[in-house]
């Protein structure tokens, strides 16, 4: 497992995790986002999980262009968590 990207989005704290898999049938890997609470940061609550994501969070570029993985994680948080909570 590769833990990465601690992100603050709209005053809330999120951690994103990516675990690559060896077979293409599983996409590039497993991806999930947890939320930590400001006053008790030891506890994480899973907010989003995708078993076979087609994006590789280990890569620093795509199609010859630099990729900002932090912005991609923030977009996932906004689209998959914050928008669905409204």
PDB file of N, CA and C in Angstrom:
ATOM      1  N   UNK A   1       0.854  -1.176   0.000  1.00  0.00           N
ATOM      2  CA  UNK A   1       0.000   0.000   0.000  1.00  0.00           C
ATOM      3  C   UNK A   1       0.892   1.228   0.000  1.00  0.00           C
ATOM      4  N   UNK A   2       0.446   2.200  -0.680  1.00  0.00           N
ATOM      5  CA  UNK A   2       1.168   3.461  -0.709  1.00  0.00           C
ATOM      6  C   UNK A   2       0.245   4.553  -0.204  1.00  0.00           C
ATOM      7  N   UNK A   3       0.549   5.084   0.942  1.00  0.00           N
ATOM      8  CA  UNK A   3      -0.221   6.199   1.476  1.00  0.00           C
ATOM      9  C   UNK A   3       0.353   7.475   0.884  1.00  0.00           C
ATOM     10  N   UNK A   4      -0.489   8.358   0.523  1.00  0.00           N
ATOM     11  CA  UNK A   4      -0.008   9.602  -0.043  1.00  0.00           C
ATOM     12  C   UNK A   4      -1.034  10.689   0.143  1.00  0.00           C
ATOM     13  N   UNK A   5      -0.640  11.884  -0.036  1.00  0.00           N
ATOM     14  CA  UNK A   5      -1.492  13.054  -0.116  1.00  0.00           C
ATOM     15  C   UNK A   5      -2.429  13.265   1.063  1.00  0.00           C
ATOM     16  N   UNK A   6      -1.977  14.104   1.901  1.00  0.00           N
ATOM     17  CA  UNK A   6      -2.798  14.663   2.957  1.00  0.00           C
ATOM     18  C   UNK A   6      -3.353  15.960   2.392  1.00  0.00           C
ATOM     19  N   UNK A   7      -4.662  16.068   2.273  1.00  0.00           N
ATOM     20  CA  UNK A   7      -5.283  17.227   1.637  1.00  0.00           C
ATOM     21  C   UNK A   7      -6.299  17.890   2.550  1.00  0.00           C
ATOM     22  N   UNK A   8      -6.335  19.191   2.504  1.00  0.00           N
ATOM     23  CA  UNK A   8      -7.365  19.965   3.181  1.00  0.00           C
ATOM     24  C   UNK A   8      -8.270  20.541   2.093  1.00  0.00           C
ATOM     25  N   UNK A   9      -9.553  20.193   2.164  1.00  0.00           N
ATOM     26  CA  UNK A   9     -10.526  20.669   1.180  1.00  0.00           C
ATOM     27  C   UNK A   9     -11.710  21.241   1.939  1.00  0.00           C
ATOM     28  N   UNK A  10     -11.990  22.502   1.707  1.00  0.00           N
ATOM     29  CA  UNK A  10     -13.095  23.208   2.366  1.00  0.00           C
ATOM     30  C   UNK A  10     -13.030  23.075   3.889  1.00  0.00           C
ATOM     31  N   UNK A  11     -11.830  23.158   4.436  1.00  0.00           N
ATOM     32  CA  UNK A  11     -11.658  23.106   5.888  1.00  0.00           C
ATOM     33  C   UNK A  11     -11.729  21.713   6.488  1.00  0.00           C
ATOM     34  N   UNK A  12     -11.851  20.692   5.661  1.00  0.00           N
ATOM     35  CA  UNK A  12     -11.890  19.304   6.148  1.00  0.00           C
ATOM     36  C   UNK A  12     -10.599  18.608   5.742  1.00  0.00           C
ATOM     37  N   UNK A  13     -10.176  17.621   6.528  1.00  0.00           N
ATOM     38  CA  UNK A  13      -8.896  16.958   6.300  1.00  0.00           C
ATOM     39  C   UNK A  13      -9.106  15.557   5.736  1.00  0.00           C
ATOM     40  N   UNK A  14      -8.424  15.245   4.638  1.00  0.00           N
ATOM     41  CA  UNK A  14      -8.571  13.962   3.959  1.00  0.00           C
ATOM     42  C   UNK A  14      -7.207  13.336   3.697  1.00  0.00           C
ATOM     43  N   UNK A  15      -7.161  12.009   3.720  1.00  0.00           N
ATOM     44  CA  UNK A  15      -5.985  11.240   3.317  1.00  0.00           C
ATOM     45  C   UNK A  15      -6.407  10.347   2.163  1.00  0.00           C
ATOM     46  N   UNK A  16      -5.546  10.258   1.162  1.00  0.00           N
ATOM     47  CA  UNK A  16      -5.829   9.385   0.024  1.00  0.00           C
ATOM     48  C   UNK A  16      -4.803   8.260  -0.003  1.00  0.00           C
ATOM     49  N   UNK A  17      -5.258   7.062  -0.318  1.00  0.00           N
ATOM     50  CA  UNK A  17      -4.402   5.877  -0.358  1.00  0.00           C
ATOM     51  C   UNK A  17      -4.557   5.193  -1.713  1.00  0.00           C
ATOM     52  N   UNK A  18      -3.455   4.650  -2.201  1.00  0.00           N
ATOM     53  CA  UNK A  18      -3.469   3.928  -3.469  1.00  0.00           C
ATOM     54  C   UNK A  18      -2.647   2.661  -3.285  1.00  0.00           C
ATOM     55  N   UNK A  19      -3.235   1.536  -3.663  1.00  0.00           N
ATOM     56  CA  UNK A  19      -2.544   0.249  -3.606  1.00  0.00           C
ATOM     57  C   UNK A  19      -2.537  -0.335  -5.010  1.00  0.00           C
ATOM     58  N   UNK A  20      -1.366  -0.349  -5.665  1.00  0.00           N
ATOM     59  CA  UNK A  20      -1.305  -0.892  -7.031  1.00  0.00           C
ATOM     60  C   UNK A  20      -1.528  -2.402  -7.039  1.00  0.00           C
ATOM     61  N   UNK A  21      -2.070  -2.898  -8.140  1.00  0.00           N
ATOM     62  CA  UNK A  21      -2.269  -4.341  -8.313  1.00  0.00           C
ATOM     63  C   UNK A  21      -1.455  -4.802  -9.512  1.00  0.00           C
ATOM     64  N   UNK A  22      -1.205  -6.090  -9.584  1.00  0.00           N
ATOM     65  CA  UNK A  22      -0.362  -6.617 -10.649  1.00  0.00           C
ATOM     66  C   UNK A  22      -1.100  -7.034 -11.894  1.00  0.00           C
ATOM     67  N   UNK A  23      -2.400  -7.131 -11.859  1.00  0.00           N
ATOM     68  CA  UNK A  23      -3.162  -7.612 -13.013  1.00  0.00           C
ATOM     69  C   UNK A  23      -4.019  -6.486 -13.579  1.00  0.00           C
ATOM     70  N   UNK A  24      -4.093  -6.395 -14.893  1.00  0.00           N
ATOM     71  CA  UNK A  24      -4.867  -5.332 -15.516  1.00  0.00           C
ATOM     72  C   UNK A  24      -6.361  -5.451 -15.207  1.00  0.00           C
ATOM     73  N   UNK A  25      -6.835  -6.650 -14.969  1.00  0.00           N
ATOM     74  CA  UNK A  25      -8.268  -6.805 -14.697  1.00  0.00           C
ATOM     75  C   UNK A  25      -8.699  -6.044 -13.454  1.00  0.00           C
ATOM     76  N   UNK A  26      -7.750  -5.714 -12.603  1.00  0.00           N
ATOM     77  CA  UNK A  26      -8.045  -4.919 -11.414  1.00  0.00           C
ATOM     78  C   UNK A  26      -7.804  -3.448 -11.635  1.00  0.00           C
ATOM     79  N   UNK A  27      -7.730  -3.019 -12.883  1.00  0.00           N
ATOM     80  CA  UNK A  27      -7.411  -1.629 -13.175  1.00  0.00           C
ATOM     81  C   UNK A  27      -5.969  -1.368 -12.778  1.00  0.00           C
ATOM     82  N   UNK A  28      -5.686  -0.153 -12.391  1.00  0.00           N
ATOM     83  CA  UNK A  28      -4.337   0.182 -11.923  1.00  0.00           C
ATOM     84  C   UNK A  28      -4.161  -0.156 -10.452  1.00  0.00           C
ATOM     85  N   UNK A  29      -5.274  -0.195  -9.714  1.00  0.00           N
ATOM     86  CA  UNK A  29      -5.174  -0.521  -8.298  1.00  0.00           C
ATOM     87  C   UNK A  29      -6.401  -0.107  -7.521  1.00  0.00           C
ATOM     88  N   UNK A  30      -6.299  -0.216  -6.213  1.00  0.00           N
ATOM     89  CA  UNK A  30      -7.366   0.173  -5.298  1.00  0.00           C
ATOM     90  C   UNK A  30      -7.091   1.582  -4.801  1.00  0.00           C
ATOM     91  N   UNK A  31      -8.144   2.369  -4.672  1.00  0.00           N
ATOM     92  CA  UNK A  31      -8.019   3.761  -4.263  1.00  0.00           C
ATOM     93  C   UNK A  31      -9.091   4.060  -3.247  1.00  0.00           C
ATOM     94  N   UNK A  32      -8.705   4.689  -2.145  1.00  0.00           N
ATOM     95  CA  UNK A  32      -9.701   5.095  -1.174  1.00  0.00           C
ATOM     96  C   UNK A  32      -9.285   6.381  -0.490  1.00  0.00           C
ATOM     97  N   UNK A  33     -10.300   7.079   0.010  1.00  0.00           N
ATOM     98  CA  UNK A  33     -10.106   8.357   0.683  1.00  0.00           C
ATOM     99  C   UNK A  33     -10.735   8.254   2.059  1.00  0.00           C
ATOM    100  N   UNK A  34      -9.991   8.705   3.064  1.00  0.00           N
ATOM    101  CA  UNK A  34     -10.505   8.740   4.426  1.00  0.00           C
ATOM    102  C   UNK A  34     -10.514  10.181   4.912  1.00  0.00           C
ATOM    103  N   UNK A  35     -11.367  10.432   5.878  1.00  0.00           N
ATOM    104  CA  UNK A  35     -11.416  11.757   6.488  1.00  0.00           C
ATOM    105  C   UNK A  35     -10.917  11.648   7.920  1.00  0.00           C
ATOM    106  N   UNK A  36     -10.084  12.592   8.323  1.00  0.00           N
ATOM    107  CA  UNK A  36      -9.633  12.676   9.710  1.00  0.00           C
ATOM    108  C   UNK A  36     -10.251  13.921  10.324  1.00  0.00           C
ATOM    109  N   UNK A  37     -10.405  13.882  11.603  1.00  0.00           N
ATOM    110  CA  UNK A  37     -11.056  14.991  12.296  1.00  0.00           C
ATOM    111  C   UNK A  37     -10.015  15.879  12.953  1.00  0.00           C
ATOM    112  N   UNK A  38     -10.205  17.182  12.877  1.00  0.00           N
ATOM    113  CA  UNK A  38      -9.223  18.144  13.368  1.00  0.00           C
ATOM    114  C   UNK A  38      -8.882  17.926  14.839  1.00  0.00           C
ATOM    115  N   UNK A  39      -9.864  17.614  15.643  1.00  0.00           N
ATOM    116  CA  UNK A  39      -9.645  17.528  17.080  1.00  0.00           C
ATOM    117  C   UNK A  39      -9.278  16.127  17.554  1.00  0.00           C
ATOM    118  N   UNK A  40      -9.334  15.151  16.648  1.00  0.00           N
ATOM    119  CA  UNK A  40      -8.965  13.779  16.990  1.00  0.00           C
ATOM    120  C   UNK A  40      -8.383  13.115  15.751  1.00  0.00           C
ATOM    121  N   UNK A  41      -7.181  13.543  15.322  1.00  0.00           N
ATOM    122  CA  UNK A  41      -6.636  13.113  14.028  1.00  0.00           C
ATOM    123  C   UNK A  41      -6.175  11.663  13.956  1.00  0.00           C
ATOM    124  N   UNK A  42      -6.248  10.938  15.044  1.00  0.00           N
ATOM    125  CA  UNK A  42      -5.830   9.529  15.039  1.00  0.00           C
ATOM    126  C   UNK A  42      -6.872   8.663  14.329  1.00  0.00           C
ATOM    127  N   UNK A  43      -8.112   9.044  14.409  1.00  0.00           N
ATOM    128  CA  UNK A  43      -9.217   8.272  13.833  1.00  0.00           C
ATOM    129  C   UNK A  43      -9.454   8.700  12.392  1.00  0.00           C
ATOM    130  N   UNK A  44      -9.577   7.703  11.496  1.00  0.00           N
ATOM    131  CA  UNK A  44      -9.906   7.963  10.098  1.00  0.00           C
ATOM    132  C   UNK A  44     -11.217   7.261   9.761  1.00  0.00           C
ATOM    133  N   UNK A  45     -12.053   7.939   9.016  1.00  0.00           N
ATOM    134  CA  UNK A  45     -13.312   7.348   8.564  1.00  0.00           C
ATOM    135  C   UNK A  45     -13.284   7.250   7.041  1.00  0.00           C
ATOM    136  N   UNK A  46     -13.484   6.039   6.523  1.00  0.00           N
ATOM    137  CA  UNK A  46     -13.473   5.857   5.078  1.00  0.00           C
ATOM    138  C   UNK A  46     -14.683   6.540   4.459  1.00  0.00           C
ATOM    139  N   UNK A  47     -14.415   7.354   3.447  1.00  0.00           N
ATOM    140  CA  UNK A  47     -15.476   8.106   2.781  1.00  0.00           C
ATOM    141  C   UNK A  47     -15.693   7.668   1.337  1.00  0.00           C
ATOM    142  N   UNK A  48     -14.651   7.129   0.706  1.00  0.00           N
ATOM    143  CA  UNK A  48     -14.764   6.744  -0.702  1.00  0.00           C
ATOM    144  C   UNK A  48     -13.824   5.572  -0.956  1.00  0.00           C
ATOM    145  N   UNK A  49     -14.278   4.609  -1.760  1.00  0.00           N
ATOM    146  CA  UNK A  49     -13.447   3.452  -2.111  1.00  0.00           C
ATOM    147  C   UNK A  49     -13.764   3.024  -3.534  1.00  0.00           C
ATOM    148  N   UNK A  50     -12.732   2.766  -4.312  1.00  0.00           N
ATOM    149  CA  UNK A  50     -12.909   2.223  -5.652  1.00  0.00           C
ATOM    150  C   UNK A  50     -11.933   1.071  -5.821  1.00  0.00           C
ATOM    151  N   UNK A  51     -12.479  -0.090  -6.136  1.00  0.00           N
ATOM    152  CA  UNK A  51     -11.683  -1.312  -6.204  1.00  0.00           C
ATOM    153  C   UNK A  51     -10.753  -1.353  -7.413  1.00  0.00           C
ATOM    154  N   UNK A  52     -11.211  -0.956  -8.560  1.00  0.00           N
ATOM    155  CA  UNK A  52     -10.413  -1.073  -9.787  1.00  0.00           C
ATOM    156  C   UNK A  52     -10.373   0.273 -10.501  1.00  0.00           C
ATOM    157  N   UNK A  53      -9.572   1.174  -9.965  1.00  0.00           N
ATOM    158  CA  UNK A  53      -9.482   2.507 -10.556  1.00  0.00           C
ATOM    159  C   UNK A  53      -8.578   2.447 -11.787  1.00  0.00           C
ATOM    160  N   UNK A  54      -8.900   3.231 -12.776  1.00  0.00           N
ATOM    161  CA  UNK A  54      -8.150   3.210 -14.022  1.00  0.00           C
ATOM    162  C   UNK A  54      -7.070   4.286 -14.085  1.00  0.00           C
ATOM    163  N   UNK A  55      -6.863   5.024 -13.028  1.00  0.00           N
ATOM    164  CA  UNK A  55      -5.831   6.054 -12.978  1.00  0.00           C
ATOM    165  C   UNK A  55      -4.689   5.559 -12.107  1.00  0.00           C
ATOM    166  N   UNK A  56      -3.447   5.769 -12.552  1.00  0.00           N
ATOM    167  CA  UNK A  56      -2.275   5.339 -11.791  1.00  0.00           C
ATOM    168  C   UNK A  56      -1.719   6.533 -11.024  1.00  0.00           C
ATOM    169  N   UNK A  57      -1.890   6.512  -9.709  1.00  0.00           N
ATOM    170  CA  UNK A  57      -1.451   7.621  -8.878  1.00  0.00           C
ATOM    171  C   UNK A  57       0.052   7.618  -8.627  1.00  0.00           C
ATOM    172  N   UNK A  58       0.766   6.625  -9.134  1.00  0.00           N
ATOM    173  CA  UNK A  58       2.219   6.586  -8.983  1.00  0.00           C
ATOM    174  C   UNK A  58       2.921   7.403 -10.060  1.00  0.00           C
ATOM    175  N   UNK A  59       2.265   7.638 -11.174  1.00  0.00           N
ATOM    176  CA  UNK A  59       2.893   8.339 -12.292  1.00  0.00           C
ATOM    177  C   UNK A  59       2.948   9.846 -12.054  1.00  0.00           C
ATOM    178  N   UNK A  60       4.030  10.457 -12.501  1.00  0.00           N
ATOM    179  CA  UNK A  60       4.174  11.903 -12.372  1.00  0.00           C
ATOM    180  C   UNK A  60       3.842  12.628 -13.679  1.00  0.00           C
ATOM    181  N   UNK A  61       3.624  11.846 -14.754  1.00  0.00           N
ATOM    182  CA  UNK A  61       3.231  12.468 -16.015  1.00  0.00           C
ATOM    183  C   UNK A  61       2.302  11.541 -16.785  1.00  0.00           C
ATOM    184  N   UNK A  62       1.499  12.142 -17.660  1.00  0.00           N
ATOM    185  CA  UNK A  62       0.567  11.413 -18.499  1.00  0.00           C
ATOM    186  C   UNK A  62       0.627  12.007 -19.888  1.00  0.00           C
ATOM    187  N   UNK A  63       0.861  11.173 -20.860  1.00  0.00           N
ATOM    188  CA  UNK A  63       0.920  11.593 -22.260  1.00  0.00           C
ATOM    189  C   UNK A  63       1.948  12.711 -22.473  1.00  0.00           C
ATOM    190  N   UNK A  64       3.068  12.603 -21.749  1.00  0.00           N
ATOM    191  CA  UNK A  64       4.146  13.565 -21.890  1.00  0.00           C
ATOM    192  C   UNK A  64       3.963  14.859 -21.127  1.00  0.00           C
ATOM    193  N   UNK A  65       2.854  15.008 -20.421  1.00  0.00           N
ATOM    194  CA  UNK A  65       2.580  16.218 -19.651  1.00  0.00           C
ATOM    195  C   UNK A  65       2.675  15.924 -18.159  1.00  0.00           C
ATOM    196  N   UNK A  66       3.198  16.875 -17.398  1.00  0.00           N
ATOM    197  CA  UNK A  66       3.282  16.722 -15.939  1.00  0.00           C
ATOM    198  C   UNK A  66       1.877  16.664 -15.347  1.00  0.00           C
ATOM    199  N   UNK A  67       1.709  15.823 -14.339  1.00  0.00           N
ATOM    200  CA  UNK A  67       0.416  15.636 -13.687  1.00  0.00           C
ATOM    201  C   UNK A  67       0.538  16.058 -12.227  1.00  0.00           C
ATOM    202  N   UNK A  68      -0.410  16.852 -11.767  1.00  0.00           N
ATOM    203  CA  UNK A  68      -0.457  17.241 -10.364  1.00  0.00           C
ATOM    204  C   UNK A  68      -1.446  16.310  -9.665  1.00  0.00           C
ATOM    205  N   UNK A  69      -0.922  15.291  -9.020  1.00  0.00           N
ATOM    206  CA  UNK A  69      -1.780  14.295  -8.369  1.00  0.00           C
ATOM    207  C   UNK A  69      -2.588  14.906  -7.226  1.00  0.00           C
ATOM    208  N   UNK A  70      -2.057  15.938  -6.574  1.00  0.00           N
ATOM    209  CA  UNK A  70      -2.794  16.590  -5.489  1.00  0.00           C
ATOM    210  C   UNK A  70      -4.106  17.184  -5.987  1.00  0.00           C
ATOM    211  N   UNK A  71      -4.083  17.789  -7.160  1.00  0.00           N
ATOM    212  CA  UNK A  71      -5.304  18.358  -7.725  1.00  0.00           C
ATOM    213  C   UNK A  71      -6.298  17.270  -8.121  1.00  0.00           C
ATOM    214  N   UNK A  72      -5.810  16.139  -8.564  1.00  0.00           N
ATOM    215  CA  UNK A  72      -6.697  15.022  -8.912  1.00  0.00           C
ATOM    216  C   UNK A  72      -7.376  14.484  -7.657  1.00  0.00           C
ATOM    217  N   UNK A  73      -6.620  14.369  -6.567  1.00  0.00           N
ATOM    218  CA  UNK A  73      -7.201  13.915  -5.302  1.00  0.00           C
ATOM    219  C   UNK A  73      -8.250  14.915  -4.824  1.00  0.00           C
ATOM    220  N   UNK A  74      -7.941  16.204  -4.898  1.00  0.00           N
ATOM    221  CA  UNK A  74      -8.918  17.225  -4.484  1.00  0.00           C
ATOM    222  C   UNK A  74     -10.186  17.143  -5.330  1.00  0.00           C
ATOM    223  N   UNK A  75     -10.037  16.876  -6.619  1.00  0.00           N
ATOM    224  CA  UNK A  75     -11.209  16.741  -7.486  1.00  0.00           C
ATOM    225  C   UNK A  75     -12.051  15.537  -7.068  1.00  0.00           C
ATOM    226  N   UNK A  76     -11.406  14.423  -6.733  1.00  0.00           N
ATOM    227  CA  UNK A  76     -12.137  13.258  -6.240  1.00  0.00           C
ATOM    228  C   UNK A  76     -12.880  13.590  -4.953  1.00  0.00           C
ATOM    229  N   UNK A  77     -12.240  14.306  -4.044  1.00  0.00           N
ATOM    230  CA  UNK A  77     -12.890  14.679  -2.782  1.00  0.00           C
ATOM    231  C   UNK A  77     -14.109  15.541  -3.058  1.00  0.00           C
ATOM    232  N   UNK A  78     -13.947  16.540  -3.911  1.00  0.00           N
ATOM    233  CA  UNK A  78     -15.076  17.430  -4.211  1.00  0.00           C
ATOM    234  C   UNK A  78     -16.219  16.693  -4.912  1.00  0.00           C
ATOM    235  N   UNK A  79     -15.874  15.868  -5.920  1.00  0.00           N
ATOM    236  CA  UNK A  79     -16.899  15.218  -6.730  1.00  0.00           C
ATOM    237  C   UNK A  79     -17.549  14.021  -6.034  1.00  0.00           C
ATOM    238  N   UNK A  80     -16.757  13.194  -5.391  1.00  0.00           N
ATOM    239  CA  UNK A  80     -17.264  11.921  -4.854  1.00  0.00           C
ATOM    240  C   UNK A  80     -17.701  11.990  -3.394  1.00  0.00           C
ATOM    241  N   UNK A  81     -17.243  13.005  -2.665  1.00  0.00           N
ATOM    242  CA  UNK A  81     -17.599  13.082  -1.245  1.00  0.00           C
ATOM    243  C   UNK A  81     -18.445  14.314  -0.955  1.00  0.00           C
ATOM    244  N   UNK A  82     -17.883  15.489  -1.202  1.00  0.00           N
ATOM    245  CA  UNK A  82     -18.581  16.720  -0.828  1.00  0.00           C
ATOM    246  C   UNK A  82     -19.852  16.937  -1.619  1.00  0.00           C
ATOM    247  N   UNK A  83     -19.833  16.692  -2.931  1.00  0.00           N
ATOM    248  CA  UNK A  83     -21.038  16.885  -3.745  1.00  0.00           C
ATOM    249  C   UNK A  83     -22.142  15.897  -3.375  1.00  0.00           C
ATOM    250  N   UNK A  84     -21.769  14.688  -3.013  1.00  0.00           N
ATOM    251  CA  UNK A  84     -22.776  13.669  -2.687  1.00  0.00           C
ATOM    252  C   UNK A  84     -23.341  13.846  -1.287  1.00  0.00           C
ATOM    253  N   UNK A  85     -22.660  14.622  -0.440  1.00  0.00           N
ATOM    254  CA  UNK A  85     -23.170  14.882   0.908  1.00  0.00           C
ATOM    255  C   UNK A  85     -24.206  15.996   0.923  1.00  0.00           C
ATOM    256  N   UNK A  86     -24.289  16.754  -0.160  1.00  0.00           N
ATOM    257  CA  UNK A  86     -25.248  17.877  -0.206  1.00  0.00           C
ATOM    258  C   UNK A  86     -26.662  17.386  -0.275  1.00  0.00           C
TER     259      UNK A  86
END
